[in-house]
Amino acid sequence: EAGVAQSPRYKIIEKRQSVAFWCNPISGHATLYWYQQILGQGPKLLIQFQNNGVVDDSQLPKDRFSAERLKGVDSTLKIQPAKLEDSAVYLCASSPQRGYRSYEQYFGPGTRLTVT
Amino acid sequence: AQKVTQAQTEISVVEKEDVTLDCVYETRDTTYYLFWYKQPPSGELVFLIRRNSFDEQNEISGRYSWNFQKSTSSFNFTITASQVVDSAVYFCALVMNRDDKIIFGKGTRLHILP
């Protein structure tokens, strides 16, 4: 079974530029998560999708971050415009259903973003 | 407020030694879930264990064992006879049943020296 795919693996941009990350979850997984992991910290949930609907985006900085999962499969996370503090690893994860209580998450390798 | 504290930022041990990673959590909820994840150098987090607040039995899986003590709000993780492949960052995490939000600790970087 193929794992969670993410691209690109690395990205370097200047502040105020835009960037987009792509995630393809494990086939058949209904729930998709985007996390931000700043160096030296644990992951922080940005947004959670159940199929193509948003379940939780309470920690997503909506003035500059956006995400979509139009067909309920792959997803794109965008930052526009980027700030220096956005430098982090962006992790995508998926699970068969919603709920950390019952379903473990499978993580992708992440995209390391450096904003200069 | 909910919180997960991993006080050990970095640990180094020699191969074959036992090592314990500490995790202390804070929550006022009575129903919650605790997790451990491993993050190897490749980057993706790997699920290790999930434990609910009503199950205080310790668990052993091969060289890994977990000690859950509600009295001290701790969920510690022990690796017995450590191996170089155990080198990684380990995260403890907490999920409250009422809002299903996950909170990660800052992680402990474990170095197993050959």
PDB file of C-alpha atoms in Angstrom:
ATOM      1  CA  GLU A   1       0.000   0.000   0.000  1.00  0.00           C
ATOM      2  CA  ALA A   2       1.454   3.353  -1.016  1.00  0.00           C
ATOM      3  CA  GLY A   3       1.943   5.857   1.787  1.00  0.00           C
ATOM      4  CA  VAL A   4       1.057   9.522   1.982  1.00  0.00           C
ATOM      5  CA  ALA A   5       2.817  11.444  -0.785  1.00  0.00           C
ATOM      6  CA  GLN A   6       3.889  15.067  -0.513  1.00  0.00           C
ATOM      7  CA  SER A   7       5.629  17.428  -2.879  1.00  0.00           C
ATOM      8  CA  PRO A   8       7.866  19.256  -3.073  1.00  0.00           C
ATOM      9  CA  ARG A   9      10.132  17.936  -0.325  1.00  0.00           C
ATOM     10  CA  TYR A  10      11.986  21.235  -0.024  1.00  0.00           C
ATOM     11  CA  LYS A  11      11.151  24.797  -0.969  1.00  0.00           C
ATOM     12  CA  ILE A  12      13.023  28.065  -0.492  1.00  0.00           C
ATOM     13  CA  ILE A  13      11.224  31.330  -1.176  1.00  0.00           C
ATOM     14  CA  GLU A  14      11.579  34.980  -0.283  1.00  0.00           C
ATOM     15  CA  LYS A  15       9.165  36.663   2.081  1.00  0.00           C
ATOM     16  CA  ARG A  16       6.007  37.978   0.450  1.00  0.00           C
ATOM     17  CA  GLN A  17       6.168  35.297  -2.239  1.00  0.00           C
ATOM     18  CA  SER A  18       3.544  32.596  -2.606  1.00  0.00           C
ATOM     19  CA  VAL A  19       4.000  28.863  -2.257  1.00  0.00           C
ATOM     20  CA  ALA A  20       1.836  25.761  -2.590  1.00  0.00           C
ATOM     21  CA  PHE A  21       2.225  22.269  -1.211  1.00  0.00           C
ATOM     22  CA  TRP A  22       0.550  19.156  -2.482  1.00  0.00           C
ATOM     23  CA  CYS A  23      -0.544  16.026  -0.625  1.00  0.00           C
ATOM     24  CA  ASN A  24      -1.954  12.733  -1.865  1.00  0.00           C
ATOM     25  CA  PRO A  25      -3.304  10.624   0.997  1.00  0.00           C
ATOM     26  CA  ILE A  26      -3.487   6.870   1.221  1.00  0.00           C
ATOM     27  CA  SER A  27      -6.126   5.563  -1.160  1.00  0.00           C
ATOM     28  CA  GLY A  28      -9.534   5.387   0.469  1.00  0.00           C
ATOM     29  CA  HIS A  29      -8.679   7.535   3.468  1.00  0.00           C
ATOM     30  CA  ALA A  30     -11.509   9.948   4.141  1.00  0.00           C
ATOM     31  CA  THR A  31      -9.732  12.259   6.553  1.00  0.00           C
ATOM     32  CA  LEU A  32      -6.784  14.457   5.651  1.00  0.00           C
ATOM     33  CA  TYR A  33      -4.772  16.692   7.985  1.00  0.00           C
ATOM     34  CA  TRP A  34      -2.235  19.445   7.436  1.00  0.00           C
ATOM     35  CA  TYR A  35       0.220  20.215  10.233  1.00  0.00           C
ATOM     36  CA  GLN A  36       2.889  22.865  10.688  1.00  0.00           C
ATOM     37  CA  GLN A  37       6.003  21.753  12.548  1.00  0.00           C
ATOM     38  CA  ILE A  38       8.389  24.537  13.517  1.00  0.00           C
ATOM     39  CA  LEU A  39      11.937  23.460  14.339  1.00  0.00           C
ATOM     40  CA  GLY A  40      12.181  22.131  17.874  1.00  0.00           C
ATOM     41  CA  GLN A  41       8.454  21.851  18.358  1.00  0.00           C
ATOM     42  CA  GLY A  42       5.727  19.285  17.928  1.00  0.00           C
ATOM     43  CA  PRO A  43       3.330  19.420  14.993  1.00  0.00           C
ATOM     44  CA  LYS A  44       0.440  21.875  15.175  1.00  0.00           C
ATOM     45  CA  LEU A  45      -2.766  21.045  13.345  1.00  0.00           C
ATOM     46  CA  LEU A  46      -3.649  23.645  10.701  1.00  0.00           C
ATOM     47  CA  ILE A  47      -6.685  22.096   9.039  1.00  0.00           C
ATOM     48  CA  GLN A  48      -8.620  18.840   8.946  1.00  0.00           C
ATOM     49  CA  PHE A  49     -10.760  17.646   6.030  1.00  0.00           C
ATOM     50  CA  GLN A  50     -13.392  14.924   6.077  1.00  0.00           C
ATOM     51  CA  ASN A  51     -13.735  13.970   2.413  1.00  0.00           C
ATOM     52  CA  ASN A  52     -13.896  17.398   0.727  1.00  0.00           C
ATOM     53  CA  GLY A  53     -15.364  19.288   3.701  1.00  0.00           C
ATOM     54  CA  VAL A  54     -13.463  21.227   6.358  1.00  0.00           C
ATOM     55  CA  VAL A  55     -13.879  19.778   9.862  1.00  0.00           C
ATOM     56  CA  ASP A  56     -11.499  22.035  11.771  1.00  0.00           C
ATOM     57  CA  ASP A  57      -9.525  25.047  10.589  1.00  0.00           C
ATOM     58  CA  SER A  58      -9.434  26.920  13.877  1.00  0.00           C
ATOM     59  CA  GLN A  59      -5.632  27.193  13.887  1.00  0.00           C
ATOM     60  CA  LEU A  60      -5.223  28.101  10.241  1.00  0.00           C
ATOM     61  CA  PRO A  61      -4.034  31.727   9.732  1.00  0.00           C
ATOM     62  CA  LYS A  62      -6.727  32.454   7.208  1.00  0.00           C
ATOM     63  CA  ASP A  63      -5.351  35.831   6.194  1.00  0.00           C
ATOM     64  CA  ARG A  64      -2.484  34.113   4.414  1.00  0.00           C
ATOM     65  CA  PHE A  65      -3.079  30.356   4.448  1.00  0.00           C
ATOM     66  CA  SER A  66      -5.645  28.478   2.417  1.00  0.00           C
ATOM     67  CA  ALA A  67      -6.274  24.818   1.716  1.00  0.00           C
ATOM     68  CA  GLU A  68      -8.569  22.811  -0.466  1.00  0.00           C
ATOM     69  CA  ARG A  69      -9.481  19.234  -1.142  1.00  0.00           C
ATOM     70  CA  LEU A  70     -11.827  19.624  -4.061  1.00  0.00           C
ATOM     71  CA  LYS A  71     -12.515  16.021  -5.025  1.00  0.00           C
ATOM     72  CA  GLY A  72     -12.036  14.536  -1.595  1.00  0.00           C
ATOM     73  CA  VAL A  73      -8.729  12.972  -2.543  1.00  0.00           C
ATOM     74  CA  ASP A  74      -5.575  15.055  -2.861  1.00  0.00           C
ATOM     75  CA  SER A  75      -5.138  18.428  -1.229  1.00  0.00           C
ATOM     76  CA  THR A  76      -3.235  21.676  -1.688  1.00  0.00           C
ATOM     77  CA  LEU A  77      -2.060  24.031   1.050  1.00  0.00           C
ATOM     78  CA  LYS A  78      -1.130  27.563  -0.036  1.00  0.00           C
ATOM     79  CA  ILE A  79       0.617  30.428   1.696  1.00  0.00           C
ATOM     80  CA  GLN A  80       0.214  33.885   0.203  1.00  0.00           C
ATOM     81  CA  PRO A  81       2.176  35.994   1.054  1.00  0.00           C
ATOM     82  CA  ALA A  82       4.777  34.103   3.066  1.00  0.00           C
ATOM     83  CA  LYS A  83       6.421  35.511   6.191  1.00  0.00           C
ATOM     84  CA  LEU A  84       9.706  34.572   7.797  1.00  0.00           C
ATOM     85  CA  GLU A  85       7.862  32.836  10.649  1.00  0.00           C
ATOM     86  CA  ASP A  86       6.253  30.434   8.161  1.00  0.00           C
ATOM     87  CA  SER A  87       9.576  28.599   7.878  1.00  0.00           C
ATOM     88  CA  ALA A  88       8.702  25.093   9.030  1.00  0.00           C
ATOM     89  CA  VAL A  89       8.003  21.562   7.896  1.00  0.00           C
ATOM     90  CA  TYR A  90       4.473  21.093   6.597  1.00  0.00           C
ATOM     91  CA  LEU A  91       3.205  17.607   7.260  1.00  0.00           C
ATOM     92  CA  CYS A  92       0.241  15.931   5.662  1.00  0.00           C
ATOM     93  CA  ALA A  93      -1.479  12.952   7.282  1.00  0.00           C
ATOM     94  CA  SER A  94      -4.483  10.806   6.499  1.00  0.00           C
ATOM     95  CA  SER A  95      -6.678   8.318   8.306  1.00  0.00           C
ATOM     96  CA  PRO A  96      -9.511   6.017   7.279  1.00  0.00           C
ATOM     97  CA  GLN A  97     -12.112   7.975   9.221  1.00  0.00           C
ATOM     98  CA  ARG A  98     -12.367  11.020  11.402  1.00  0.00           C
ATOM     99  CA  GLY A  99     -11.268  10.873  15.015  1.00  0.00           C
ATOM    100  CA  TYR A 100      -7.915  10.439  16.702  1.00  0.00           C
ATOM    101  CA  ARG A 101      -9.602   8.236  19.242  1.00  0.00           C
ATOM    102  CA  SER A 102     -10.144   5.330  16.970  1.00  0.00           C
ATOM    103  CA  TYR A 103      -8.066   5.803  13.872  1.00  0.00           C
ATOM    104  CA  GLU A 104      -4.353   6.264  13.714  1.00  0.00           C
ATOM    105  CA  GLN A 105      -2.918   8.782  11.321  1.00  0.00           C
ATOM    106  CA  TYR A 106      -0.419   8.003   8.599  1.00  0.00           C
ATOM    107  CA  PHE A 107       2.029  10.801   7.899  1.00  0.00           C
ATOM    108  CA  GLY A 108       3.852  11.862   4.773  1.00  0.00           C
ATOM    109  CA  PRO A 109       7.529  12.878   4.745  1.00  0.00           C
ATOM    110  CA  GLY A 110       6.710  16.582   4.855  1.00  0.00           C
ATOM    111  CA  THR A 111       7.729  19.668   2.902  1.00  0.00           C
ATOM    112  CA  ARG A 112      10.483  21.763   4.448  1.00  0.00           C
ATOM    113  CA  LEU A 113       9.820  25.445   3.727  1.00  0.00           C
ATOM    114  CA  THR A 114      12.469  28.101   4.213  1.00  0.00           C
ATOM    115  CA  VAL A 115      11.406  31.728   3.897  1.00  0.00           C
ATOM    116  CA  THR A 116      14.304  34.181   3.485  1.00  0.00           C
TER     117      THR A 116
ATOM    118  CA  ALA B   1      -5.675  24.258  29.842  1.00  0.00           C
ATOM    119  CA  GLN B   2      -4.408  21.183  28.088  1.00  0.00           C
ATOM    120  CA  LYS B   3      -0.691  20.702  27.819  1.00  0.00           C
ATOM    121  CA  VAL B   4       1.942  18.061  27.129  1.00  0.00           C
ATOM    122  CA  THR B   5       5.425  18.435  28.575  1.00  0.00           C
ATOM    123  CA  GLN B   6       8.437  16.474  27.454  1.00  0.00           C
ATOM    124  CA  ALA B   7      11.110  17.874  29.720  1.00  0.00           C
ATOM    125  CA  GLN B   8      13.981  15.990  28.099  1.00  0.00           C
ATOM    126  CA  THR B   9      14.978  17.912  25.000  1.00  0.00           C
ATOM    127  CA  GLU B  10      17.771  15.565  24.004  1.00  0.00           C
ATOM    128  CA  ILE B  11      19.107  12.256  25.324  1.00  0.00           C
ATOM    129  CA  SER B  12      22.173  10.273  24.304  1.00  0.00           C
ATOM    130  CA  VAL B  13      22.795   6.702  25.366  1.00  0.00           C
ATOM    131  CA  VAL B  14      25.129   3.962  24.235  1.00  0.00           C
ATOM    132  CA  GLU B  15      23.644   1.111  22.255  1.00  0.00           C
ATOM    133  CA  LYS B  16      22.111  -1.701  24.340  1.00  0.00           C
ATOM    134  CA  GLU B  17      21.373   0.600  27.254  1.00  0.00           C
ATOM    135  CA  ASP B  18      17.792   1.096  28.402  1.00  0.00           C
ATOM    136  CA  VAL B  19      16.321   4.571  28.102  1.00  0.00           C
ATOM    137  CA  THR B  20      13.101   6.162  29.361  1.00  0.00           C
ATOM    138  CA  LEU B  21      11.419   9.137  27.729  1.00  0.00           C
ATOM    139  CA  ASP B  22       9.200  11.155  30.025  1.00  0.00           C
ATOM    140  CA  CYS B  23       5.808  12.632  29.192  1.00  0.00           C
ATOM    141  CA  VAL B  24       3.665  14.640  31.588  1.00  0.00           C
ATOM    142  CA  TYR B  25       0.262  15.910  30.545  1.00  0.00           C
ATOM    143  CA  GLU B  26      -2.313  18.329  31.896  1.00  0.00           C
ATOM    144  CA  THR B  27      -6.042  18.126  31.379  1.00  0.00           C
ATOM    145  CA  ARG B  28      -9.174  18.507  33.466  1.00  0.00           C
ATOM    146  CA  ASP B  29     -11.071  16.065  31.305  1.00  0.00           C
ATOM    147  CA  THR B  30     -11.728  12.577  32.554  1.00  0.00           C
ATOM    148  CA  THR B  31     -11.792  11.027  29.089  1.00  0.00           C
ATOM    149  CA  TYR B  32      -8.750  11.524  26.938  1.00  0.00           C
ATOM    150  CA  TYR B  33      -6.238   9.668  24.804  1.00  0.00           C
ATOM    151  CA  LEU B  34      -2.472   9.608  24.893  1.00  0.00           C
ATOM    152  CA  PHE B  35      -0.147   8.811  22.022  1.00  0.00           C
ATOM    153  CA  TRP B  36       3.500   8.292  21.248  1.00  0.00           C
ATOM    154  CA  TYR B  37       4.921   8.944  17.790  1.00  0.00           C
ATOM    155  CA  LYS B  38       8.416   8.408  16.412  1.00  0.00           C
ATOM    156  CA  GLN B  39       9.897  10.832  13.869  1.00  0.00           C
ATOM    157  CA  PRO B  40      13.015   9.364  12.227  1.00  0.00           C
ATOM    158  CA  PRO B  41      15.379  11.518  10.155  1.00  0.00           C
ATOM    159  CA  SER B  42      13.255  10.842   7.066  1.00  0.00           C
ATOM    160  CA  GLY B  43      10.585  13.092   8.568  1.00  0.00           C
ATOM    161  CA  GLU B  44       7.321  11.189   8.654  1.00  0.00           C
ATOM    162  CA  LEU B  45       5.799  10.534  12.043  1.00  0.00           C
ATOM    163  CA  VAL B  46       5.201   6.899  12.862  1.00  0.00           C
ATOM    164  CA  PHE B  47       2.423   5.919  15.247  1.00  0.00           C
ATOM    165  CA  LEU B  48       3.634   3.815  18.187  1.00  0.00           C
ATOM    166  CA  ILE B  49       0.786   3.574  20.683  1.00  0.00           C
ATOM    167  CA  ARG B  50      -2.590   4.977  21.687  1.00  0.00           C
ATOM    168  CA  ARG B  51      -3.932   4.645  25.231  1.00  0.00           C
ATOM    169  CA  ASN B  52      -7.266   5.857  26.641  1.00  0.00           C
ATOM    170  CA  SER B  53      -7.596   7.369  30.082  1.00  0.00           C
ATOM    171  CA  PHE B  54      -9.505   4.422  31.497  1.00  0.00           C
ATOM    172  CA  ASP B  55      -6.841   1.878  30.705  1.00  0.00           C
ATOM    173  CA  GLU B  56      -3.902   2.159  33.058  1.00  0.00           C
ATOM    174  CA  GLN B  57      -2.409  -1.176  32.221  1.00  0.00           C
ATOM    175  CA  ASN B  58       1.180  -0.981  31.182  1.00  0.00           C
ATOM    176  CA  GLU B  59       1.933  -2.205  27.698  1.00  0.00           C
ATOM    177  CA  ILE B  60       4.901  -3.977  26.211  1.00  0.00           C
ATOM    178  CA  SER B  61       5.644  -4.382  22.542  1.00  0.00           C
ATOM    179  CA  GLY B  62       8.959  -6.023  21.883  1.00  0.00           C
ATOM    180  CA  ARG B  63      11.660  -3.719  23.222  1.00  0.00           C
ATOM    181  CA  TYR B  64       9.146  -0.918  23.800  1.00  0.00           C
ATOM    182  CA  SER B  65       7.091  -0.469  26.950  1.00  0.00           C
ATOM    183  CA  TRP B  66       4.798   2.242  28.238  1.00  0.00           C
ATOM    184  CA  ASN B  67       3.980   3.178  31.824  1.00  0.00           C
ATOM    185  CA  PHE B  68       0.730   5.133  32.241  1.00  0.00           C
ATOM    186  CA  GLN B  69       0.117   6.596  35.710  1.00  0.00           C
ATOM    187  CA  LYS B  70      -2.914   8.833  36.125  1.00  0.00           C
ATOM    188  CA  SER B  71      -1.889   9.728  39.666  1.00  0.00           C
ATOM    189  CA  THR B  72       1.132  11.580  38.332  1.00  0.00           C
ATOM    190  CA  SER B  73      -0.331  12.429  34.894  1.00  0.00           C
ATOM    191  CA  SER B  74       2.526  10.669  33.210  1.00  0.00           C
ATOM    192  CA  PHE B  75       2.828   8.383  30.207  1.00  0.00           C
ATOM    193  CA  ASN B  76       6.457   7.364  30.004  1.00  0.00           C
ATOM    194  CA  PHE B  77       8.074   5.347  27.250  1.00  0.00           C
ATOM    195  CA  THR B  78      10.971   2.938  27.782  1.00  0.00           C
ATOM    196  CA  ILE B  79      13.174   1.380  25.144  1.00  0.00           C
ATOM    197  CA  THR B  80      15.010  -1.692  26.373  1.00  0.00           C
ATOM    198  CA  ALA B  81      18.330  -2.716  24.840  1.00  0.00           C
ATOM    199  CA  SER B  82      18.391   0.338  22.586  1.00  0.00           C
ATOM    200  CA  GLN B  83      19.601   0.112  19.011  1.00  0.00           C
ATOM    201  CA  VAL B  84      21.021   2.702  16.649  1.00  0.00           C
ATOM    202  CA  VAL B  85      17.814   2.500  14.589  1.00  0.00           C
ATOM    203  CA  ASP B  86      15.931   3.867  17.583  1.00  0.00           C
ATOM    204  CA  SER B  87      17.592   7.231  17.030  1.00  0.00           C
ATOM    205  CA  ALA B  88      14.780   9.669  16.287  1.00  0.00           C
ATOM    206  CA  VAL B  89      12.631  12.387  17.785  1.00  0.00           C
ATOM    207  CA  TYR B  90       9.818  10.993  19.908  1.00  0.00           C
ATOM    208  CA  PHE B  91       6.596  12.900  20.499  1.00  0.00           C
ATOM    209  CA  CYS B  92       3.973  12.420  23.150  1.00  0.00           C
ATOM    210  CA  ALA B  93       0.490  13.718  22.323  1.00  0.00           C
ATOM    211  CA  LEU B  94      -2.869  14.246  24.043  1.00  0.00           C
ATOM    212  CA  VAL B  95      -6.399  14.214  22.619  1.00  0.00           C
ATOM    213  CA  MET B  96      -9.444  15.197  24.636  1.00  0.00           C
ATOM    214  CA  ASN B  97     -12.577  13.213  23.942  1.00  0.00           C
ATOM    215  CA  ARG B  98     -14.834  16.297  23.988  1.00  0.00           C
ATOM    216  CA  ASP B  99     -13.175  18.213  21.170  1.00  0.00           C
ATOM    217  CA  ASP B 100     -10.986  15.660  19.405  1.00  0.00           C
ATOM    218  CA  LYS B 101      -8.088  18.118  19.118  1.00  0.00           C
ATOM    219  CA  ILE B 102      -4.546  16.771  19.277  1.00  0.00           C
ATOM    220  CA  ILE B 103      -1.800  18.505  21.252  1.00  0.00           C
ATOM    221  CA  PHE B 104       1.789  17.420  20.765  1.00  0.00           C
ATOM    222  CA  GLY B 105       4.668  17.864  23.163  1.00  0.00           C
ATOM    223  CA  LYS B 106       7.885  19.445  21.900  1.00  0.00           C
ATOM    224  CA  GLY B 107       9.533  16.089  21.468  1.00  0.00           C
ATOM    225  CA  THR B 108      12.651  14.380  22.787  1.00  0.00           C
ATOM    226  CA  ARG B 109      15.547  13.814  20.429  1.00  0.00           C
ATOM    227  CA  LEU B 110      17.110  10.442  21.176  1.00  0.00           C
ATOM    228  CA  HIS B 111      20.632   9.580  20.043  1.00  0.00           C
ATOM    229  CA  ILE B 112      21.723   5.973  20.285  1.00  0.00           C
ATOM    230  CA  LEU B 113      25.493   5.834  20.022  1.00  0.00           C
ATOM    231  CA  PRO B 114      27.164   2.717  18.576  1.00  0.00           C
TER     232      PRO B 114
END
